[in-house]
Structure formats: C-alpha cells, structure tokens
PDB file of N, CA and C in Angstrom:
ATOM      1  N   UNK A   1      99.308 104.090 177.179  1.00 91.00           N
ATOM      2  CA  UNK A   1     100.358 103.892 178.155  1.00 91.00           C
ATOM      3  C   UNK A   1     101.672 103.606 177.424  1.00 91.00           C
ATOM      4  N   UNK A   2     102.528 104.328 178.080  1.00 95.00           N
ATOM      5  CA  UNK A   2     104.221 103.673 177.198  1.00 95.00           C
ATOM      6  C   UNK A   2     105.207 103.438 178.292  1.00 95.00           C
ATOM      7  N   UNK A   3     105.764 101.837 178.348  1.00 97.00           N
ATOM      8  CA  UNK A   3     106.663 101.763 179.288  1.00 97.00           C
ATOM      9  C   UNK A   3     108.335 102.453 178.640  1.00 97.00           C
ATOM     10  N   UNK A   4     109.015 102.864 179.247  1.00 97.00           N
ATOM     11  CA  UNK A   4     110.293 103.047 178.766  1.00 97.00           C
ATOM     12  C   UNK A   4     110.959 101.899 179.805  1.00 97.00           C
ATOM     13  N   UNK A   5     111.891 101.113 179.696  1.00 96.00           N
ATOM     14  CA  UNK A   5     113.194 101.218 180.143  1.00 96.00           C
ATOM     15  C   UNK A   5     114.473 101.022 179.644  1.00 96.00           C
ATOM     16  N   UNK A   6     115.428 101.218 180.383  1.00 93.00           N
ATOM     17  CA  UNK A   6     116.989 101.471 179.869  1.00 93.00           C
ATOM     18  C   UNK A   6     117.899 100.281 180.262  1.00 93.00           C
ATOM     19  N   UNK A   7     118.641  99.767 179.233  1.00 93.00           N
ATOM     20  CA  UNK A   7     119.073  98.804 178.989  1.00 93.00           C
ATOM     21  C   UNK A   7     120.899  98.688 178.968  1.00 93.00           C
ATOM     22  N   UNK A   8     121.964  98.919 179.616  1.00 88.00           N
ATOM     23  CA  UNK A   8     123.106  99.113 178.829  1.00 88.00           C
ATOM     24  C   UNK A   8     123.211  97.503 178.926  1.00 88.00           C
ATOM     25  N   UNK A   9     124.570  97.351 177.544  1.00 83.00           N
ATOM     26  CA  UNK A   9     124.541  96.598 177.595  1.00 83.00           C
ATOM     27  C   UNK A   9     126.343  97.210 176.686  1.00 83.00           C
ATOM     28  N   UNK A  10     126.975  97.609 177.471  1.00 79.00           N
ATOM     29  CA  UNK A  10     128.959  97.618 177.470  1.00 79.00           C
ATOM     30  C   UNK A  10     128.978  99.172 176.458  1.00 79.00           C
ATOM     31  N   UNK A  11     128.397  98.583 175.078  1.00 83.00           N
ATOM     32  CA  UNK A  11     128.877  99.417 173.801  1.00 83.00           C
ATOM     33  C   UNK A  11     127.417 100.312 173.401  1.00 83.00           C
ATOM     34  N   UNK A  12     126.685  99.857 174.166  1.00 87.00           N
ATOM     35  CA  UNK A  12     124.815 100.621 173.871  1.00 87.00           C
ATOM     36  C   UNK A  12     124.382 100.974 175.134  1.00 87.00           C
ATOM     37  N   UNK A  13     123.654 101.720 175.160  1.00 90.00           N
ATOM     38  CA  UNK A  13     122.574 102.202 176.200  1.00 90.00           C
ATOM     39  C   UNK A  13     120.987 101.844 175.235  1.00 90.00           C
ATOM     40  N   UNK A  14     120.421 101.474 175.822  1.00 93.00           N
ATOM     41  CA  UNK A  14     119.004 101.167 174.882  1.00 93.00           C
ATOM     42  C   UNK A  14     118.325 101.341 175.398  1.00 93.00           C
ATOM     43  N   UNK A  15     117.276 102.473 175.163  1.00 96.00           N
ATOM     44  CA  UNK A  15     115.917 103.107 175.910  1.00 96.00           C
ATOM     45  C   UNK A  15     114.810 101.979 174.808  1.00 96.00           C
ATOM     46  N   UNK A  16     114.332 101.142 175.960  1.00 97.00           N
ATOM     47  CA  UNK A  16     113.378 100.307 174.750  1.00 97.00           C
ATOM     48  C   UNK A  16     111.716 100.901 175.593  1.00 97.00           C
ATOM     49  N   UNK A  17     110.975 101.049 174.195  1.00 97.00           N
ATOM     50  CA  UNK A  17     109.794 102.046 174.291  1.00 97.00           C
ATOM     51  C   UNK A  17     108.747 100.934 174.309  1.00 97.00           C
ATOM     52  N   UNK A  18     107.532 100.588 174.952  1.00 97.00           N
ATOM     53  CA  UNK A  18     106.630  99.814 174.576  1.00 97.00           C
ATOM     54  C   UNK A  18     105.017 100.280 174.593  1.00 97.00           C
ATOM     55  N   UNK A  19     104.304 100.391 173.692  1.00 96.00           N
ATOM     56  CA  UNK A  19     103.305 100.733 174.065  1.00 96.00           C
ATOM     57  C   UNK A  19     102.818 102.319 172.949  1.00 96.00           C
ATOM     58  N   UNK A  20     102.304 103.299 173.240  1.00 96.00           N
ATOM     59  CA  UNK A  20     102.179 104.196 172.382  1.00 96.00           C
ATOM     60  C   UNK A  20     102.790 105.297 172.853  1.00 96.00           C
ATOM     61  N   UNK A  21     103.562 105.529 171.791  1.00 96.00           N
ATOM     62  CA  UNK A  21     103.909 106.914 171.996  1.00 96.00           C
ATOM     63  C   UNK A  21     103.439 107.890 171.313  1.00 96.00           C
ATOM     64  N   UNK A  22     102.657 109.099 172.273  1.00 95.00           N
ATOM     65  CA  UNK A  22     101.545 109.988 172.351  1.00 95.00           C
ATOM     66  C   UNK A  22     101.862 111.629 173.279  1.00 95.00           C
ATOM     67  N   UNK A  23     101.293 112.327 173.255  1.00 92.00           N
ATOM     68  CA  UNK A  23     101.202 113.264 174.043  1.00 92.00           C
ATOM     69  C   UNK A  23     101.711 113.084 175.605  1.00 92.00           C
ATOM     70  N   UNK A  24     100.945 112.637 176.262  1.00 89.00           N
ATOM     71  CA  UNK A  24     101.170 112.746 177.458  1.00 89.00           C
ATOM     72  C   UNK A  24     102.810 112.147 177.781  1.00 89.00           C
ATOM     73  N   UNK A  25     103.294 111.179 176.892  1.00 94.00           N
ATOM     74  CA  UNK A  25     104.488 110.447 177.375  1.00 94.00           C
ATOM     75  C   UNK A  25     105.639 110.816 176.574  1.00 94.00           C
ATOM     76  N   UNK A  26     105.478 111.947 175.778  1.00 95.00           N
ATOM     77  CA  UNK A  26     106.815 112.297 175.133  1.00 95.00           C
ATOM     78  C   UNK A  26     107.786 113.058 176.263  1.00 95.00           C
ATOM     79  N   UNK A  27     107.152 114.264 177.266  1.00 94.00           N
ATOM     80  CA  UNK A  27     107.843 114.568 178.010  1.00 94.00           C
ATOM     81  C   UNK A  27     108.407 113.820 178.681  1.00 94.00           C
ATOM     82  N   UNK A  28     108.082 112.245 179.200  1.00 95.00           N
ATOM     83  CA  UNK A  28     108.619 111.612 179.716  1.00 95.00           C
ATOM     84  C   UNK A  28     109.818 110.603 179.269  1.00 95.00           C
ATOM     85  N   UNK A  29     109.616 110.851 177.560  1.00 95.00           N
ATOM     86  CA  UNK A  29     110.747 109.950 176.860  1.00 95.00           C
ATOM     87  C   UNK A  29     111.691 111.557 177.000  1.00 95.00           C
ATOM     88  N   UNK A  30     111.222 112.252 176.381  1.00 93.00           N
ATOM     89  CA  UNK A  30     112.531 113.384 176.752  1.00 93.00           C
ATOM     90  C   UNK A  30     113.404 113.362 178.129  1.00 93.00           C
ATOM     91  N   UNK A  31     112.800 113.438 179.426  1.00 93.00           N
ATOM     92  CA  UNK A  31     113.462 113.157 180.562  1.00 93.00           C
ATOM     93  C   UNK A  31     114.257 112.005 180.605  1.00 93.00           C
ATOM     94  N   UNK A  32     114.112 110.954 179.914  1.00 93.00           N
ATOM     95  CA  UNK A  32     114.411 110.008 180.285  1.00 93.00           C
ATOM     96  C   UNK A  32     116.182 109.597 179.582  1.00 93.00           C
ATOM     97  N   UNK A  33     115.035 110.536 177.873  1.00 91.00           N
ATOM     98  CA  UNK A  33     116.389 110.928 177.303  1.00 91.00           C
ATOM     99  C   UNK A  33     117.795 111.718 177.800  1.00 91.00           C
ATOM    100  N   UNK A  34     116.920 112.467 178.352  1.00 90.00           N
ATOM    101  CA  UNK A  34     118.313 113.485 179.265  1.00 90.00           C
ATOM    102  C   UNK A  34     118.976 112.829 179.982  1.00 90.00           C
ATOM    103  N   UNK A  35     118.502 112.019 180.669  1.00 89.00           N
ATOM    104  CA  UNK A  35     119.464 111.416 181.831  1.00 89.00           C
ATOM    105  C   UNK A  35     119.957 110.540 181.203  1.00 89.00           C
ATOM    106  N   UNK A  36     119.564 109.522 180.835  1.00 87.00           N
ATOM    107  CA  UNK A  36     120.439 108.893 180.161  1.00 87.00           C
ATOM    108  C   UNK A  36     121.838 109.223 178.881  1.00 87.00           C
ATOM    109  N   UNK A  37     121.407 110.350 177.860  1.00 81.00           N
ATOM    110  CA  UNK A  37     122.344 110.840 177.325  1.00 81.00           C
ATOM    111  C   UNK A  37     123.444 111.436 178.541  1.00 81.00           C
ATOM    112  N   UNK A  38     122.820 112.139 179.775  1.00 78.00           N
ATOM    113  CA  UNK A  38     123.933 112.924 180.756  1.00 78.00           C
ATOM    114  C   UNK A  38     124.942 111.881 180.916  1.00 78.00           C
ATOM    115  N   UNK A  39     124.311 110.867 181.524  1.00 73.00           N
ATOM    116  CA  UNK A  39     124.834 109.462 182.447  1.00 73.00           C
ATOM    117  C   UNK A  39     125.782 108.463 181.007  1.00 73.00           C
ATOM    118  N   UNK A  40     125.624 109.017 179.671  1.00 65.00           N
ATOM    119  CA  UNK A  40     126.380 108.008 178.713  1.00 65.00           C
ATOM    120  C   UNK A  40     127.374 108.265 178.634  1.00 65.00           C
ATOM    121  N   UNK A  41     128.964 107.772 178.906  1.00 64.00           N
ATOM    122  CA  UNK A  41     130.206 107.873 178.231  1.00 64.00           C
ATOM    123  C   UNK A  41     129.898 107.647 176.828  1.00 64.00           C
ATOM    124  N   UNK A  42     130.718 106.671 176.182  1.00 65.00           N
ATOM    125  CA  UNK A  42     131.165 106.797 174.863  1.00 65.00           C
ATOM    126  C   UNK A  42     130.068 105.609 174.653  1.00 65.00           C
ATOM    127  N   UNK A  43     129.020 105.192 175.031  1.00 72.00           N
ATOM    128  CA  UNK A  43     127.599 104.079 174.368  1.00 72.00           C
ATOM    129  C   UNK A  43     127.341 104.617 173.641  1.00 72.00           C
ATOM    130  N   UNK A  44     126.925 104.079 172.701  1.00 80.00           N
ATOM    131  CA  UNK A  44     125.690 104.520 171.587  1.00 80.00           C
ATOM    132  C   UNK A  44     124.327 104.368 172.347  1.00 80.00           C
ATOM    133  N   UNK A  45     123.568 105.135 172.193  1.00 89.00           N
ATOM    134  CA  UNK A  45     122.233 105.533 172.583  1.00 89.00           C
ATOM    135  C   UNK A  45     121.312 104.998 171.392  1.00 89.00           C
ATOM    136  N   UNK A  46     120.581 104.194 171.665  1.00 94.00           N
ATOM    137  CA  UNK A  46     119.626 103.537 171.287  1.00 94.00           C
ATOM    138  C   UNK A  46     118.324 103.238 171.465  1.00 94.00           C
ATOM    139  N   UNK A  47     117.465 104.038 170.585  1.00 96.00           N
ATOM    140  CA  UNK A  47     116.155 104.024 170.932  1.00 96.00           C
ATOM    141  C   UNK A  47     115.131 102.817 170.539  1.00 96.00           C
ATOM    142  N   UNK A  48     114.983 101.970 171.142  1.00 97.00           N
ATOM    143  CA  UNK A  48     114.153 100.697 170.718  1.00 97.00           C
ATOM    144  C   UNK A  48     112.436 100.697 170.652  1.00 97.00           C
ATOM    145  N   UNK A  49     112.172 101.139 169.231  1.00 97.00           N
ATOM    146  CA  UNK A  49     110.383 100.908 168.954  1.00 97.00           C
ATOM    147  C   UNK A  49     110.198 100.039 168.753  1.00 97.00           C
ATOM    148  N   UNK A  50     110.267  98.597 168.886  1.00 96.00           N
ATOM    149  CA  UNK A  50     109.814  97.048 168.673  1.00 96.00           C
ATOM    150  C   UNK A  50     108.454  97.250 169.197  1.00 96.00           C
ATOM    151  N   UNK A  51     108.714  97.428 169.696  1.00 95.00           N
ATOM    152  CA  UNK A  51     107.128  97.252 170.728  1.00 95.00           C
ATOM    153  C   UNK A  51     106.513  98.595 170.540  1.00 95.00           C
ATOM    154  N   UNK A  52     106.671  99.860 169.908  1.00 95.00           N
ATOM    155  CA  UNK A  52     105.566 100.299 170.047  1.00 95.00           C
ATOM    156  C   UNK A  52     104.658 100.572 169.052  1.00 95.00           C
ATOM    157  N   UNK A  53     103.253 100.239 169.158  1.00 93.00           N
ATOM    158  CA  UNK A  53     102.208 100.380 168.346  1.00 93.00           C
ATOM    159  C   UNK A  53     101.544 101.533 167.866  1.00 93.00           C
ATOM    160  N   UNK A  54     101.500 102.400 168.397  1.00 93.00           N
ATOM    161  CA  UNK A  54     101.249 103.715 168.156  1.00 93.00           C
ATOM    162  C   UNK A  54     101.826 104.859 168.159  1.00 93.00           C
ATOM    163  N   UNK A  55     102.502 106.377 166.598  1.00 94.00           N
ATOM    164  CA  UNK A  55     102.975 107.042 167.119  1.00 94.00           C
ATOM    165  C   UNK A  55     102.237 108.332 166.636  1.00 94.00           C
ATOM    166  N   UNK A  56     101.798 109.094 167.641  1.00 95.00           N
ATOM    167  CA  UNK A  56     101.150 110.682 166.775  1.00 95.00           C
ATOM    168  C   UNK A  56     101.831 111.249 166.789  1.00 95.00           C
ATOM    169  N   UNK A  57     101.662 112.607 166.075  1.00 96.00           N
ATOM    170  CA  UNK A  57     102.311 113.373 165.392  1.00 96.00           C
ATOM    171  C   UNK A  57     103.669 113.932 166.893  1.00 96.00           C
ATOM    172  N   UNK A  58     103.138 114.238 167.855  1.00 96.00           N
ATOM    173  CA  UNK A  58     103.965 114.834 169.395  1.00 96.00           C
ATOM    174  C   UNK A  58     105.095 113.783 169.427  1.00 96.00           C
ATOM    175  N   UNK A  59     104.471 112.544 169.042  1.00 96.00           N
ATOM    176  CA  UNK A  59     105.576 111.393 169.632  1.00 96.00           C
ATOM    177  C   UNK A  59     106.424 111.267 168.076  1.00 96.00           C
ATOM    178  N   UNK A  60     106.016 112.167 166.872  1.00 96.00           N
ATOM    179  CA  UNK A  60     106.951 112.144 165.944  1.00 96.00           C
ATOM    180  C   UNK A  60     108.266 113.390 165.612  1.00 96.00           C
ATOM    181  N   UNK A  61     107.414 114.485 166.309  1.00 95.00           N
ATOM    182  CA  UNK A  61     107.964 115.564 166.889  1.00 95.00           C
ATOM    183  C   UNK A  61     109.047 115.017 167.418  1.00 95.00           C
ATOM    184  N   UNK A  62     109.353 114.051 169.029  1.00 96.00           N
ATOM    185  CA  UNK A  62     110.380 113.706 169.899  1.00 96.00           C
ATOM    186  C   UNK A  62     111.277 113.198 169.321  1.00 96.00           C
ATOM    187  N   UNK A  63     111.175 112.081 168.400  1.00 96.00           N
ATOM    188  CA  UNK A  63     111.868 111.110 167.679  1.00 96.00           C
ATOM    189  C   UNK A  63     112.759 111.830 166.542  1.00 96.00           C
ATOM    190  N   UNK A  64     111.994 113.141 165.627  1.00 95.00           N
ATOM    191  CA  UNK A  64     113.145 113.844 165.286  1.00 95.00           C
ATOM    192  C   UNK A  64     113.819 114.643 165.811  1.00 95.00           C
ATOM    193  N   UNK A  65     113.442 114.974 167.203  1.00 93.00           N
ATOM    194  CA  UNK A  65     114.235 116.175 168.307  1.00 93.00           C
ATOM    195  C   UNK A  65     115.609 114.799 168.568  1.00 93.00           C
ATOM    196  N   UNK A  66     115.036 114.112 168.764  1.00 93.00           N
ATOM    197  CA  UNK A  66     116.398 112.944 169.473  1.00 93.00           C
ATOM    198  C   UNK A  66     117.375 112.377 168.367  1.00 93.00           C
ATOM    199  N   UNK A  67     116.608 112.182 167.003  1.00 92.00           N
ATOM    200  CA  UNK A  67     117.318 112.000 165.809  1.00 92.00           C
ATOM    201  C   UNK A  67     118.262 112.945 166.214  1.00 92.00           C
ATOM    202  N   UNK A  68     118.052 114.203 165.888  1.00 90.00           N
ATOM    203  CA  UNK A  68     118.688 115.336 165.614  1.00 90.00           C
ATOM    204  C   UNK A  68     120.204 115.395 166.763  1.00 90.00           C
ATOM    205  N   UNK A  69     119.545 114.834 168.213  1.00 88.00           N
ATOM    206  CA  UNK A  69     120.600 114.662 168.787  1.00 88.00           C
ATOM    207  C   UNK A  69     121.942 113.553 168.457  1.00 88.00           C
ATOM    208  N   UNK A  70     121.250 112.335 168.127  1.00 88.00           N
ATOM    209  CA  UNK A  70     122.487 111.683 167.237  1.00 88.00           C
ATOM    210  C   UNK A  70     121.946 110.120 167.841  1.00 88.00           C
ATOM    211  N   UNK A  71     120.565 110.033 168.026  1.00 91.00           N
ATOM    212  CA  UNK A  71     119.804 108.932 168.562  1.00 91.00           C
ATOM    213  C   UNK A  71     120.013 107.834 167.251  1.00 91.00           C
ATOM    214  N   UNK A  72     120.209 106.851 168.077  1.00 93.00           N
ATOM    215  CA  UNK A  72     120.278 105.330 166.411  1.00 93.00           C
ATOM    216  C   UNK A  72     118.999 104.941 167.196  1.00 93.00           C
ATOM    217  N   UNK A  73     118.383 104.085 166.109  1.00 95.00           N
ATOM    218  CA  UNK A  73     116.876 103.687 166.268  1.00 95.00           C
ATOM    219  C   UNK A  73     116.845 102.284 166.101  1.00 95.00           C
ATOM    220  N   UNK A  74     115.941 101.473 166.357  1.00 95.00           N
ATOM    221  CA  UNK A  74     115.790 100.459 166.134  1.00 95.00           C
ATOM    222  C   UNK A  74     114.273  99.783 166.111  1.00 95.00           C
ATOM    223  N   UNK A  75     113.792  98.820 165.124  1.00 93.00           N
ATOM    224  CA  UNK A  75     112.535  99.292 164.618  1.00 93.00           C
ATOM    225  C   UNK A  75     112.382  97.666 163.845  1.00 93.00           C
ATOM    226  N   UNK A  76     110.528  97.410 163.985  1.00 90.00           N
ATOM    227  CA  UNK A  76     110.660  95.868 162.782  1.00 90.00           C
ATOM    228  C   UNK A  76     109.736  95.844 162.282  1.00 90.00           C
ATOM    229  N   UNK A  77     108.093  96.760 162.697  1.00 89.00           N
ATOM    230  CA  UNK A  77     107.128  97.153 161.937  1.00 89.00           C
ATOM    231  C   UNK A  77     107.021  97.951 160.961  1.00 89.00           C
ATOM    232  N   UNK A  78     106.216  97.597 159.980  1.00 90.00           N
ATOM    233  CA  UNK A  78     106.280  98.415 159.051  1.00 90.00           C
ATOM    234  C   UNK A  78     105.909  99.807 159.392  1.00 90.00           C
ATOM    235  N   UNK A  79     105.039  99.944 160.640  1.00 85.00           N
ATOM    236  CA  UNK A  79     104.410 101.620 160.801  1.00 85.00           C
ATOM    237  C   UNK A  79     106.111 102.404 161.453  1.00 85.00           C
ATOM    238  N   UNK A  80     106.538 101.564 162.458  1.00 91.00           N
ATOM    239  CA  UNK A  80     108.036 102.263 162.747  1.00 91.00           C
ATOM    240  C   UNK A  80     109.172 102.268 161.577  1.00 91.00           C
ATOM    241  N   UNK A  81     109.275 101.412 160.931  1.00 93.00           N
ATOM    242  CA  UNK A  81     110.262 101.666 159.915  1.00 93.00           C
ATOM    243  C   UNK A  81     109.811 102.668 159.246  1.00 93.00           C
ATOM    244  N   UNK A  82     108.484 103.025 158.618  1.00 93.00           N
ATOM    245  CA  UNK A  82     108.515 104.101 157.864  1.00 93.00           C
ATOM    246  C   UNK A  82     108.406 105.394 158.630  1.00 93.00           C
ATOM    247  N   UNK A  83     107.737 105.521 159.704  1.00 93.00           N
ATOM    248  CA  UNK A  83     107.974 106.515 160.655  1.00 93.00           C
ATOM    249  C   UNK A  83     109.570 106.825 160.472  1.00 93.00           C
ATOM    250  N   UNK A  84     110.246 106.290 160.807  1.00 95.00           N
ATOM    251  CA  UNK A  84     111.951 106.305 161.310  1.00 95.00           C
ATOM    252  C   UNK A  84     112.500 106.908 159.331  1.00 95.00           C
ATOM    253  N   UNK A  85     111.746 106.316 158.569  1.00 94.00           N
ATOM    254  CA  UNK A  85     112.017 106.499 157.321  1.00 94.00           C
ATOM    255  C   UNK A  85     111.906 108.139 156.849  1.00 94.00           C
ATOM    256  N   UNK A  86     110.516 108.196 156.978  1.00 94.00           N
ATOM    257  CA  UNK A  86     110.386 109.659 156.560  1.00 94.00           C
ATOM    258  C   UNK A  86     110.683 110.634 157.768  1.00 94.00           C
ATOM    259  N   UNK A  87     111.063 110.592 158.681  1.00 94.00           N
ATOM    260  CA  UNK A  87     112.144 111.722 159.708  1.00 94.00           C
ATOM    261  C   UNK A  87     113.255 111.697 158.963  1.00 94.00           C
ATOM    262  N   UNK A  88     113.948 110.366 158.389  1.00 92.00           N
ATOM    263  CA  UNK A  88     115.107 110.407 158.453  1.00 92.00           C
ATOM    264  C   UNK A  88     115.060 111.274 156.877  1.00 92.00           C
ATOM    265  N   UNK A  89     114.445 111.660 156.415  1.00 92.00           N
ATOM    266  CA  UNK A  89     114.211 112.026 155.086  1.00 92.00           C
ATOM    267  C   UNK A  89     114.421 113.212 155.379  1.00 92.00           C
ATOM    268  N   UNK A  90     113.269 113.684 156.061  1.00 89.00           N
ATOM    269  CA  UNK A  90     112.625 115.620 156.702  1.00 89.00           C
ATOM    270  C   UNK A  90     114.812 116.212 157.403  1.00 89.00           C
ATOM    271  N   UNK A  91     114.893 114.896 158.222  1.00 87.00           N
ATOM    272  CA  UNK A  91     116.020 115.382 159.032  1.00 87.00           C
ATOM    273  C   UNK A  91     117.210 115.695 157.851  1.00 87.00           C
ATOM    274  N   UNK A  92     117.503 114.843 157.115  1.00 85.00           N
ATOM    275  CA  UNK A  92     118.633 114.861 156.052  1.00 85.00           C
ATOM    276  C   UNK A  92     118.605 116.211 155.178  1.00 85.00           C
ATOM    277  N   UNK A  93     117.175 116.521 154.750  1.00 82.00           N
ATOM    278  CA  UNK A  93     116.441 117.695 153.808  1.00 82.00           C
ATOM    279  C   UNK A  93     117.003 119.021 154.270  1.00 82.00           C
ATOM    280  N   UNK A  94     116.669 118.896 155.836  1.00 76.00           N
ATOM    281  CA  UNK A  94     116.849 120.290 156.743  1.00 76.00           C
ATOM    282  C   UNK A  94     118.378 120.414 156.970  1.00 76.00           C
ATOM    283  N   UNK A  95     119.375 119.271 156.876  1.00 70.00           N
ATOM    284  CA  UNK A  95     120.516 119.383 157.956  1.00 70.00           C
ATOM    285  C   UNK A  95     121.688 118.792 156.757  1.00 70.00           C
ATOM    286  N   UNK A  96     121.401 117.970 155.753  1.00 57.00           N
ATOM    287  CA  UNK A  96     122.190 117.805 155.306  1.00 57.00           C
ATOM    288  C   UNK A  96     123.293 116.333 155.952  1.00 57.00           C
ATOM    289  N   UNK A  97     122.623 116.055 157.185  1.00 52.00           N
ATOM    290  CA  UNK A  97     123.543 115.040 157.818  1.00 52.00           C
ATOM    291  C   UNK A  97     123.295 113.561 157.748  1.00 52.00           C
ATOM    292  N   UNK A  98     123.796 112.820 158.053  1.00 51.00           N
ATOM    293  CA  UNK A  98     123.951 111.111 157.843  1.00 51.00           C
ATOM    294  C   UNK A  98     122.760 111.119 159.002  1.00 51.00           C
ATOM    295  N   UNK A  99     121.923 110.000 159.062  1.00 49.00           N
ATOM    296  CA  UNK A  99     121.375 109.701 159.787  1.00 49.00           C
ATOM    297  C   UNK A  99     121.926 107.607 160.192  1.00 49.00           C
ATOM    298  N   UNK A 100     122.190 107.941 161.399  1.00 51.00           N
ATOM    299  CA  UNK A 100     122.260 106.773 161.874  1.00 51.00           C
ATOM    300  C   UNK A 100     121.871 105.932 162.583  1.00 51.00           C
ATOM    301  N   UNK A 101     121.517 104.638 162.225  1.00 54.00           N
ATOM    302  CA  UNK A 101     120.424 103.693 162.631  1.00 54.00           C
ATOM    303  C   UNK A 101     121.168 102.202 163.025  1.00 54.00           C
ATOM    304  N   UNK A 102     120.487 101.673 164.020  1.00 57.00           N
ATOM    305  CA  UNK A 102     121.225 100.722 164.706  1.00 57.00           C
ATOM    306  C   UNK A 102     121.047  99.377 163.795  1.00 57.00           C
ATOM    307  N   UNK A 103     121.545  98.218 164.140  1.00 51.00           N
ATOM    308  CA  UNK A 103     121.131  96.856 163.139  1.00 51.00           C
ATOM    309  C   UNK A 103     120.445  96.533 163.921  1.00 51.00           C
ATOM    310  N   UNK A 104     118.867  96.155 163.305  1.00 47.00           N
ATOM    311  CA  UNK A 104     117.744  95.622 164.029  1.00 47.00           C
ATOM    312  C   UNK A 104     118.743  94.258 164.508  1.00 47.00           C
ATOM    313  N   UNK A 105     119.296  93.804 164.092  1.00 47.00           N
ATOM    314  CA  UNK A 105     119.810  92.162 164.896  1.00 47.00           C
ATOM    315  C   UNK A 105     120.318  92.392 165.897  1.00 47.00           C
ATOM    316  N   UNK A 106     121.154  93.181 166.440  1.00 47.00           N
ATOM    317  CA  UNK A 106     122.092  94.166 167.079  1.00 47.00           C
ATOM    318  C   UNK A 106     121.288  93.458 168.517  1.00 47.00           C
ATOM    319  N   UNK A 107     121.815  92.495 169.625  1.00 47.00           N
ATOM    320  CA  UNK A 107     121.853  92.573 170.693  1.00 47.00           C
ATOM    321  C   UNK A 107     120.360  91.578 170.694  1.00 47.00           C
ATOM    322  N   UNK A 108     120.203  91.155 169.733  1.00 43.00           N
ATOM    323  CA  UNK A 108     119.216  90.120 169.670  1.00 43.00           C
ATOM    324  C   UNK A 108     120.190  88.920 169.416  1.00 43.00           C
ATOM    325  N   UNK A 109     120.250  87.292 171.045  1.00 37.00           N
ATOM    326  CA  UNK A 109     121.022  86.139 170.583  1.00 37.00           C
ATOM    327  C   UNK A 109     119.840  85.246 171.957  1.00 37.00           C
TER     328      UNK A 109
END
C-alpha cells in the first residue's frame, strides 16, 4: 500500500509518499504528479520518501521519469538515499544535467 499526500507549504509543494512504492501505485504517483506539477506556480515540487520502505524496480523507473522532470527529493534511509543516489548518477550519465535535491531539514521545526 502507498499513501501519497500533498503538502504546500508557500515556497514547496511536497508530495510525501508512505509505504511502498511498487507496481500497482506508480501510476498513481504519476497522476498525482501531473496535477500537482499542472496546479504549481513557481513551488518547488518535492517528493518526500521518509516514509517509504520499499522501492522496485517500476517505482525506480517513476522516480527517474520525475527526476528528469526537475523533481527535488527528499530522503533519510539509507535504502532511499542510495536509491535517489544511483538515479541521480544514471540521470547525470544520460543528460549531463545538475540534479537537484531538497535539504532533508527543509520544513522540518
């Protein structure tokens, strides 16, 4: 199961993910992505994995489709940091571009 919800908060929009992300629920982080990127003025879009415990390969697929869109991440396990690590590797390899990532402290008081 993976809950999404969306968070603004003035200068961010934050899609925070909980749970596993898998097959069945990537189409649903994509939708969720859409609308929310449609619905963003000038926020940074922020994808929050704190919470999720599980990602297969489909739900690693999404995460560099959304990288690619210009998604900042945010992350405190070691399985998501290196997840977020080696995309950001594959993504840089293929594209040549900065990858940008949010400050895990960022909106934590």
């Amino acid at each position: 199961m993976l809950k999404i919800s969306v968070i603004d908060r003035g200068t961010e929009r934050r899609l925070v993910l909980e749970g596993k992300l898998i097959a069945p629920w990537v189409a649903e982080l994509r939708t969720v992505w859409g609308i929310a990127n449609g619905q963003n003025g000038k926020s940074a879009l922020v994808i929050d994995l704190r919470n999720v415990t599980f990602i297969s390969q489909e739900g690693e697929n999404i995460l560099l489709e959304l990288m690619k869109e210009g998604a900042k991440f945010c992350c405190s396990s070691v399985l998501t940091k290196h997840v977020i690590q080696e995309l950001a590797r594959r993504h840089k390899r293929n594209s040549g571009e900065q990858i940008k990532c949010a400050r895990e402290d960022q909106g934590q008081k």
